[in-house]
Short mmCIF file of C-alpha atoms in Angstrom, two decimals:
data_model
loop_
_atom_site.label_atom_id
_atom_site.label_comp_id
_atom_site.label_asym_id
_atom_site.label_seq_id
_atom_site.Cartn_x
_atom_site.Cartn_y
_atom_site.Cartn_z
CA UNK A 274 -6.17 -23.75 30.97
CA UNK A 275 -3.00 -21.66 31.16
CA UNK A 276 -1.04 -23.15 27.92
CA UNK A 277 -4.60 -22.50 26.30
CA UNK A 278 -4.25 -19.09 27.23
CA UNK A 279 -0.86 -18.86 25.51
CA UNK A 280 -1.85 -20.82 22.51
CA UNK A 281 -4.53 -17.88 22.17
CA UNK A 282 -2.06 -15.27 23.03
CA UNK A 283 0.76 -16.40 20.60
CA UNK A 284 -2.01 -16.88 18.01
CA UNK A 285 -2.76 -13.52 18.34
CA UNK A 286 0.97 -12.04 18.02
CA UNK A 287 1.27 -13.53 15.03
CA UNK A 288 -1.72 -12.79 13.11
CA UNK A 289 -0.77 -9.33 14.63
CA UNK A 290 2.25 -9.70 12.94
CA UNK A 291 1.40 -10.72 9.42
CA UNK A 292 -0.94 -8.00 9.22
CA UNK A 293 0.49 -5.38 6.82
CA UNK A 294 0.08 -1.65 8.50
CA UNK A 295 -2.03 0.74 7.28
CA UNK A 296 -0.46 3.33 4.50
CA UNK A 297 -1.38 6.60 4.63
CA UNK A 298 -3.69 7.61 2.22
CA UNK A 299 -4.90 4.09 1.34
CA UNK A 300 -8.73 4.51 2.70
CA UNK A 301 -8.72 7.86 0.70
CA UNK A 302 -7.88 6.34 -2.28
CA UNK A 303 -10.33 3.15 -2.23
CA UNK A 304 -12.98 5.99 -1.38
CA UNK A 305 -12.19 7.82 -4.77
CA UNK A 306 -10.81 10.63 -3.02
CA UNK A 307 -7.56 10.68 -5.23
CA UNK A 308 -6.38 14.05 -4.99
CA UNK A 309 -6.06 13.50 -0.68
CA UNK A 310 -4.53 9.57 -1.45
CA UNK A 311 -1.91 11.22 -4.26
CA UNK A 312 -1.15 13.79 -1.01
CA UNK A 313 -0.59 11.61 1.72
CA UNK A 314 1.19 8.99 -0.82
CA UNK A 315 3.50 11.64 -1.64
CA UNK A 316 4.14 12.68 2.12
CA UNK A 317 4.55 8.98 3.26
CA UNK A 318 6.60 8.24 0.23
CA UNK A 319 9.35 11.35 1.00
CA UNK A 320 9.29 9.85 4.61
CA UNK A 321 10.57 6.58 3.27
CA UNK A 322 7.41 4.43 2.96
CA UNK A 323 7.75 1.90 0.40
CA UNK A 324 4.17 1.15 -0.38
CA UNK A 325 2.98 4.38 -0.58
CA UNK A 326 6.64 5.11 -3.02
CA UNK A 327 4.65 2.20 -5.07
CA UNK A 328 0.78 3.48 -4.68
CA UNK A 329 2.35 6.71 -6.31
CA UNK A 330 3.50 5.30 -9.02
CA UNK A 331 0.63 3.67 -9.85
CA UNK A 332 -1.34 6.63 -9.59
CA UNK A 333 0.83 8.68 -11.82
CA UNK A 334 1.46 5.74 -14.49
CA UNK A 335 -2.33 5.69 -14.51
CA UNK A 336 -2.70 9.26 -14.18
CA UNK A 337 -5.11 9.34 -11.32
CA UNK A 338 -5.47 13.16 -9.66
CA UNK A 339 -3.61 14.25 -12.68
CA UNK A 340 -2.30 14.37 -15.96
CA UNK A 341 -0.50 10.65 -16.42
CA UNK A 342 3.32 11.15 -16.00
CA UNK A 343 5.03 7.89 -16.70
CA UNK A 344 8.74 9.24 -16.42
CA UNK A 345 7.77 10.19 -12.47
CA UNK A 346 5.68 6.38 -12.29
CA UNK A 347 9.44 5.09 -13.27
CA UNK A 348 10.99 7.36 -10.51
CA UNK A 349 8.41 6.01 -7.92
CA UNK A 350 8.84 2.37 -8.97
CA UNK A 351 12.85 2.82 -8.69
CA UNK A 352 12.42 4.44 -5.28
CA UNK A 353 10.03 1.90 -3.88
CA UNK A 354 12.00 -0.69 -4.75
CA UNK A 355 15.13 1.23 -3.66
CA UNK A 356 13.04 1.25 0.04
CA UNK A 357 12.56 -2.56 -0.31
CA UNK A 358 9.46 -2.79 -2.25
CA UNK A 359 8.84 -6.64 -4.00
CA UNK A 360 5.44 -6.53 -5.24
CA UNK A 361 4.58 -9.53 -2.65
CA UNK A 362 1.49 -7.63 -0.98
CA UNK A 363 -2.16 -8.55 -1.36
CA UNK A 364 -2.61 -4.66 -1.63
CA UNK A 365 -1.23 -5.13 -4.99
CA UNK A 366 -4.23 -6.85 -6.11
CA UNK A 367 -6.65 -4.13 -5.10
CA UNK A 368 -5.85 -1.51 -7.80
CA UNK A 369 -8.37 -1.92 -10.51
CA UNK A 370 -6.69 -2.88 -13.31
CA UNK A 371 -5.45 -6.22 -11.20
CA UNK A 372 -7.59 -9.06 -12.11
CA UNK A 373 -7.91 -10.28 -8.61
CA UNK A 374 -10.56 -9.03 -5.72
CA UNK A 375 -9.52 -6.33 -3.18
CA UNK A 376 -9.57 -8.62 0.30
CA UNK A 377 -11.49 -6.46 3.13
CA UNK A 378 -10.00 -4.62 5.83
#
């Protein structure tokens, strides 16, 4: 009974774990409110946030809440990956022009 318990409890510290955190502006944007996802992207990317450095760029590339910049999509890419950015995410996947299925959260 009691190594069950800690078979559940490490279980659940390390699906805890592999879950990626939640980036600001992230529900806004898969709601189609762009021009509140670009704001909080921007805000979270100033503060250091990879992802959100890289949901920026994407956004301005694309031109999404704006005319598309792709000089400033450059600057975001460079930053994110700067902040440690690789592309490995299943995030990635979600913006429409990906091929693959946004997973649920």
């Amino acid at each position: 009974m009691r190594s069950g318990i800690l078979l559940a409890l490490l279980l659940a510290a390390l699906g805890a774990r592999a879950a990626e955190p939640e980036v600001p502006g992230w529900k806004d944007y898969q709601a189609g409110r762009l021009a509140a996802a670009r704001i909080a992207f921007w805000q979270a990317a100033q503060n250091g946030d990879r992802v959100a450095a890289f949901d920026l760029a994407m956004m301005d590339w694309k031109g999404e809440a704006g005319a598309a910049d792709k000089p400033r999509a450059v600057f975001w890419l460079k930053r994110s990956a700067e902040l440690g950015w690789t592309g490995r995410s299943t995030r990635w996947a979600c913006w429409p022009s990906a091929a693959m299925a946004c997973p649920s959260r």
